[in-house]
């Protein structure tokens, strides 16, 4: 890989990180959202929801401990969708054009953008996990290292989904639809807040929807990684979803398709 | 001399709508070429083809000898681009925007610093380098975009309606600055506009209307050739528009042609 490729990746990483830290409200929202769930929601539901011993846990655990991986994945999910919002903004503001006229392969530029989005997600997740530890949530400290590859894969997979969705969103105003039709269903139809056997007790159909939801596999991958447990099935499904979403994103943003050229004029004028 | 930018038989359509129809023209090294045309003439479509944001449907484009279909990255590497819509990152500072671009273009930190200093100095933006772009006025933002487009010392500088929305003095200054760049031999310029008063006597003009080149040549020669007293008359004649009294643009007297 030449210096140009590395410098380009470095530039995109720095840009996304600077943008994230300069948008303080975004940083605060990213931290407060999972903490509200952890402190308020979990406190309310810990008595209502009984948990049996399930893998990877070897003993009974408090509900707060159970939902930490789901909330970490939620941070990545929101950030992935935020990246798609930022991409729509970039497209409207024109910065996307500047990126795509860089003399490097389009797939590489898209990958750098995905990687930068994942990097920002990971920063947020670690900030959340450290605050959770500070609040006395019982997490294995060494798991914070083991979980890194899973967070990266989750970030890339959900970021790719965000890229695909960004192509479908014509204007920033339409982003609310993403909240209603993507984020909430993905989050609630997963194992983030309750183990899937509980869902199965209620509805077999919902249980299977949760099973095919790629977000479920990201949550479980994070959960198992935190405890240094292998999870080949969840890893496989997450990788498959990443390949599918990234493939779709690369196809959508391929030079042969232009920059979402519509039928009425030059794109993003 | 072989042209630095060569456009041959380029056509493009959006569905059933023909946006460009067999467009051909060359731009010689070191020249200032004005792609003149009313709104909807196809200027922006041509720019999106030049910058490869849309795939080429028909024809051939070569930039510094690189065919954009055969060697797309080499062709892009020779371009400096100022889009019609502003493409700066409003939340980053002037310097951060330039550094980001320098990294995208593969410059080392040291090289980038040297070039950033030089461009900011040249465009009198040095005292704003730490300011967020959001705090800059429209003229400063445009000058910053030009500085950015020149950072990697491109062989061809493309500007798509860069003065739209700016007041007359700011517009004039930007037009003069970019003309100076071409006359100093620092860049070959292709400047798209619908504003006829941005033309200078020595500019090469390509007049685009309804997706087709209506005429092309050196400004003063075109006035003689079409027997027009000023560029506004020529523009109106070839684009079938009604004359607009206050705008005359370049006259034959300005251009030193025959009256």
Short mmCIF file of N, CA, C and O in Angstrom, two decimals, chain A residues 15 93-99 101, chain B residues 79-90 92-105 107 115-116 119-120 122-123 125 133 140-154 157:
data_model
loop_
_atom_site.label_atom_id
_atom_site.label_comp_id
_atom_site.label_asym_id
_atom_site.label_seq_id
_atom_site.Cartn_x
_atom_site.Cartn_y
_atom_site.Cartn_z
N UNK A 15 -10.54 13.57 10.03
CA UNK A 15 -11.68 14.45 9.74
C UNK A 15 -12.92 14.00 10.52
O UNK A 15 -13.60 14.81 11.15
N UNK A 93 -24.18 18.99 1.11
CA UNK A 93 -23.21 20.08 1.24
C UNK A 93 -22.11 19.98 0.19
O UNK A 93 -21.34 20.91 0.02
N UNK A 94 -21.99 18.85 -0.44
CA UNK A 94 -21.00 18.73 -1.51
C UNK A 94 -19.70 18.08 -1.09
O UNK A 94 -18.87 17.76 -1.94
N UNK A 95 -19.48 17.89 0.25
CA UNK A 95 -18.17 17.32 0.65
C UNK A 95 -17.97 15.91 0.11
O UNK A 95 -16.84 15.47 -0.07
N UNK A 96 -19.07 15.21 -0.14
CA UNK A 96 -18.97 13.86 -0.70
C UNK A 96 -18.33 13.90 -2.09
O UNK A 96 -17.56 13.02 -2.45
N UNK A 97 -18.65 14.95 -2.84
CA UNK A 97 -18.08 15.07 -4.18
C UNK A 97 -16.58 15.23 -4.08
O UNK A 97 -15.82 14.69 -4.88
N UNK A 98 -16.17 16.02 -3.08
CA UNK A 98 -14.73 16.26 -2.92
C UNK A 98 -14.02 14.95 -2.62
O UNK A 98 -12.96 14.65 -3.19
N UNK A 99 -14.63 14.16 -1.73
CA UNK A 99 -14.02 12.87 -1.38
C UNK A 99 -13.94 11.96 -2.61
O UNK A 99 -12.91 11.34 -2.88
N UNK A 101 -13.78 12.59 -5.67
CA UNK A 101 -12.90 12.99 -6.77
C UNK A 101 -11.42 12.82 -6.39
O UNK A 101 -10.54 13.28 -7.09
N UNK B 79 -6.45 17.20 -11.90
CA UNK B 79 -7.53 18.20 -11.81
C UNK B 79 -7.57 18.90 -10.46
O UNK B 79 -7.45 18.26 -9.42
N UNK B 80 -7.77 20.20 -10.49
CA UNK B 80 -8.15 20.95 -9.30
C UNK B 80 -9.59 21.37 -9.53
O UNK B 80 -9.93 21.83 -10.61
N UNK B 81 -10.44 21.19 -8.53
CA UNK B 81 -11.87 21.35 -8.77
C UNK B 81 -12.51 22.31 -7.77
O UNK B 81 -12.31 22.17 -6.55
N UNK B 82 -13.26 23.26 -8.30
CA UNK B 82 -14.11 24.10 -7.44
C UNK B 82 -15.53 23.88 -7.94
O UNK B 82 -15.88 24.31 -9.04
N UNK B 83 -16.31 23.19 -7.14
CA UNK B 83 -17.68 22.87 -7.56
C UNK B 83 -18.60 24.07 -7.39
O UNK B 83 -18.31 25.00 -6.64
N UNK B 84 -19.72 23.98 -8.07
CA UNK B 84 -20.72 25.05 -7.96
C UNK B 84 -21.23 25.14 -6.52
O UNK B 84 -21.27 26.21 -5.93
N UNK B 85 -21.60 23.99 -5.95
CA UNK B 85 -22.00 23.96 -4.54
C UNK B 85 -20.73 23.95 -3.71
O UNK B 85 -19.75 23.33 -4.09
N UNK B 86 -20.75 24.66 -2.58
CA UNK B 86 -19.55 24.69 -1.75
C UNK B 86 -19.33 23.32 -1.12
O UNK B 86 -20.27 22.65 -0.72
N UNK B 87 -18.08 22.93 -1.04
CA UNK B 87 -17.76 21.59 -0.55
C UNK B 87 -16.84 21.62 0.66
O UNK B 87 -16.15 20.66 0.94
N UNK B 88 -16.85 22.73 1.37
CA UNK B 88 -15.99 22.83 2.55
C UNK B 88 -16.69 22.22 3.75
O UNK B 88 -17.92 22.15 3.79
N UNK B 89 -15.89 21.81 4.72
CA UNK B 89 -16.46 21.30 5.95
C UNK B 89 -16.61 22.47 6.91
O UNK B 89 -15.63 23.02 7.39
N UNK B 90 -17.86 22.83 7.17
CA UNK B 90 -18.11 24.04 7.95
C UNK B 90 -17.63 23.95 9.38
O UNK B 90 -17.32 24.97 10.00
N UNK B 92 -14.94 22.44 10.46
CA UNK B 92 -13.48 22.42 10.58
C UNK B 92 -12.93 23.82 10.28
O UNK B 92 -13.58 24.63 9.62
N UNK B 93 -11.72 24.06 10.74
CA UNK B 93 -11.10 25.36 10.49
C UNK B 93 -10.57 25.43 9.05
O UNK B 93 -10.53 24.40 8.35
N UNK B 94 -10.16 26.63 8.67
CA UNK B 94 -9.59 26.82 7.34
C UNK B 94 -8.42 25.85 7.14
O UNK B 94 -8.34 25.12 6.15
N UNK B 95 -7.52 25.83 8.12
CA UNK B 95 -6.33 24.99 7.97
C UNK B 95 -6.70 23.51 8.00
O UNK B 95 -6.14 22.71 7.23
N UNK B 96 -7.65 23.13 8.86
CA UNK B 96 -8.04 21.71 8.93
C UNK B 96 -8.65 21.25 7.60
O UNK B 96 -8.42 20.13 7.15
N UNK B 97 -9.42 22.13 6.97
CA UNK B 97 -9.98 21.79 5.65
C UNK B 97 -8.87 21.54 4.64
O UNK B 97 -8.93 20.60 3.86
N UNK B 98 -7.86 22.41 4.66
CA UNK B 98 -6.77 22.26 3.70
C UNK B 98 -5.94 21.01 4.00
O UNK B 98 -5.53 20.28 3.09
N UNK B 99 -5.73 20.74 5.28
CA UNK B 99 -4.95 19.55 5.65
C UNK B 99 -5.68 18.27 5.25
O UNK B 99 -5.07 17.30 4.79
N UNK B 100 -6.97 18.29 5.45
CA UNK B 100 -7.78 17.13 5.06
C UNK B 100 -7.60 16.86 3.57
O UNK B 100 -7.33 15.74 3.14
N UNK B 101 -7.71 17.90 2.78
CA UNK B 101 -7.56 17.74 1.33
C UNK B 101 -6.14 17.28 0.98
O UNK B 101 -5.95 16.40 0.13
N UNK B 102 -5.16 17.87 1.67
CA UNK B 102 -3.76 17.50 1.39
C UNK B 102 -3.54 16.01 1.65
O UNK B 102 -2.86 15.33 0.88
N UNK B 103 -4.16 15.50 2.72
CA UNK B 103 -4.02 14.07 3.01
C UNK B 103 -4.72 13.23 1.95
O UNK B 103 -4.22 12.19 1.53
N UNK B 104 -5.91 13.69 1.52
CA UNK B 104 -6.61 12.94 0.47
C UNK B 104 -5.75 12.85 -0.79
O UNK B 104 -5.82 11.88 -1.53
N UNK B 105 -4.97 13.89 -1.02
CA UNK B 105 -4.13 13.90 -2.21
C UNK B 105 -2.75 13.31 -1.95
O UNK B 105 -1.86 13.39 -2.80
N UNK B 107 -0.31 14.11 0.23
CA UNK B 107 0.86 14.94 0.55
C UNK B 107 1.40 14.60 1.94
O UNK B 107 0.62 14.30 2.85
N UNK B 115 2.82 24.08 1.36
CA UNK B 115 1.87 24.51 0.31
C UNK B 115 0.68 25.28 0.91
O UNK B 115 0.18 26.21 0.30
N UNK B 116 0.25 24.85 2.08
CA UNK B 116 -0.87 25.56 2.73
C UNK B 116 -0.45 27.00 3.04
O UNK B 116 -1.18 27.95 2.76
N UNK B 119 -0.43 29.03 -0.23
CA UNK B 119 -1.75 29.33 -0.78
C UNK B 119 -2.50 30.34 0.09
O UNK B 119 -3.17 31.24 -0.43
N UNK B 120 -2.40 30.17 1.40
CA UNK B 120 -3.11 31.11 2.29
C UNK B 120 -2.53 32.51 2.14
O UNK B 120 -3.26 33.50 2.15
N UNK B 122 -1.02 33.66 -0.60
CA UNK B 122 -1.34 34.16 -1.94
C UNK B 122 -2.78 34.69 -2.00
O UNK B 122 -3.07 35.68 -2.65
N UNK B 123 -3.68 34.01 -1.30
CA UNK B 123 -5.09 34.43 -1.36
C UNK B 123 -5.50 35.27 -0.14
O UNK B 123 -6.69 35.44 0.14
N UNK B 125 -5.47 34.79 3.07
CA UNK B 125 -6.33 34.13 4.05
C UNK B 125 -5.55 33.71 5.30
O UNK B 125 -6.07 33.02 6.16
N UNK B 133 -14.75 27.42 9.18
CA UNK B 133 -15.25 27.87 7.88
C UNK B 133 -16.63 28.50 8.03
O UNK B 133 -16.99 29.44 7.32
N UNK B 140 -14.71 34.68 1.14
CA UNK B 140 -13.57 33.97 1.74
C UNK B 140 -13.68 32.47 1.51
O UNK B 140 -12.69 31.79 1.27
N UNK B 141 -14.92 31.97 1.62
CA UNK B 141 -15.10 30.52 1.40
C UNK B 141 -14.69 30.13 -0.02
O UNK B 141 -14.04 29.11 -0.24
N UNK B 142 -15.07 30.97 -0.98
CA UNK B 142 -14.71 30.67 -2.37
C UNK B 142 -13.21 30.72 -2.57
O UNK B 142 -12.63 29.87 -3.25
N UNK B 143 -12.59 31.72 -1.95
CA UNK B 143 -11.13 31.83 -2.10
C UNK B 143 -10.45 30.63 -1.44
O UNK B 143 -9.45 30.11 -1.95
N UNK B 144 -11.02 30.19 -0.33
CA UNK B 144 -10.46 29.00 0.33
C UNK B 144 -10.60 27.78 -0.59
O UNK B 144 -9.68 26.96 -0.69
N UNK B 145 -11.74 27.68 -1.26
CA UNK B 145 -11.92 26.53 -2.16
C UNK B 145 -10.92 26.58 -3.32
O UNK B 145 -10.44 25.54 -3.77
N UNK B 146 -10.64 27.79 -3.78
CA UNK B 146 -9.65 27.92 -4.87
C UNK B 146 -8.26 27.54 -4.33
O UNK B 146 -7.51 26.82 -4.98
N UNK B 147 -7.95 28.01 -3.12
CA UNK B 147 -6.66 27.66 -2.51
C UNK B 147 -6.54 26.14 -2.40
O UNK B 147 -5.50 25.55 -2.71
N UNK B 148 -7.62 25.52 -1.97
CA UNK B 148 -7.61 24.06 -1.80
C UNK B 148 -7.43 23.36 -3.15
O UNK B 148 -6.66 22.41 -3.27
N UNK B 149 -8.13 23.87 -4.15
CA UNK B 149 -8.04 23.24 -5.47
C UNK B 149 -6.64 23.35 -6.07
O UNK B 149 -6.27 22.56 -6.93
N UNK B 150 -5.88 24.35 -5.60
CA UNK B 150 -4.54 24.57 -6.16
C UNK B 150 -3.44 23.88 -5.35
O UNK B 150 -2.29 23.85 -5.75
N UNK B 151 -3.85 23.33 -4.21
CA UNK B 151 -2.86 22.82 -3.26
C UNK B 151 -1.94 21.75 -3.86
O UNK B 151 -0.75 21.71 -3.58
N UNK B 152 -2.49 20.91 -4.70
CA UNK B 152 -1.68 19.81 -5.26
C UNK B 152 -1.11 20.18 -6.63
O UNK B 152 -0.67 19.32 -7.37
N UNK B 153 -1.13 21.48 -6.94
CA UNK B 153 -0.57 22.01 -8.19
C UNK B 153 -1.14 21.26 -9.41
O UNK B 153 -0.42 20.58 -10.14
N UNK B 154 -2.46 21.38 -9.60
CA UNK B 154 -3.10 20.63 -10.70
C UNK B 154 -2.72 21.20 -12.05
O UNK B 154 -2.35 22.37 -12.16
N UNK B 157 -7.41 23.54 -13.75
CA UNK B 157 -8.28 24.00 -12.67
C UNK B 157 -9.69 24.16 -13.23
O UNK B 157 -9.91 24.96 -14.15
#
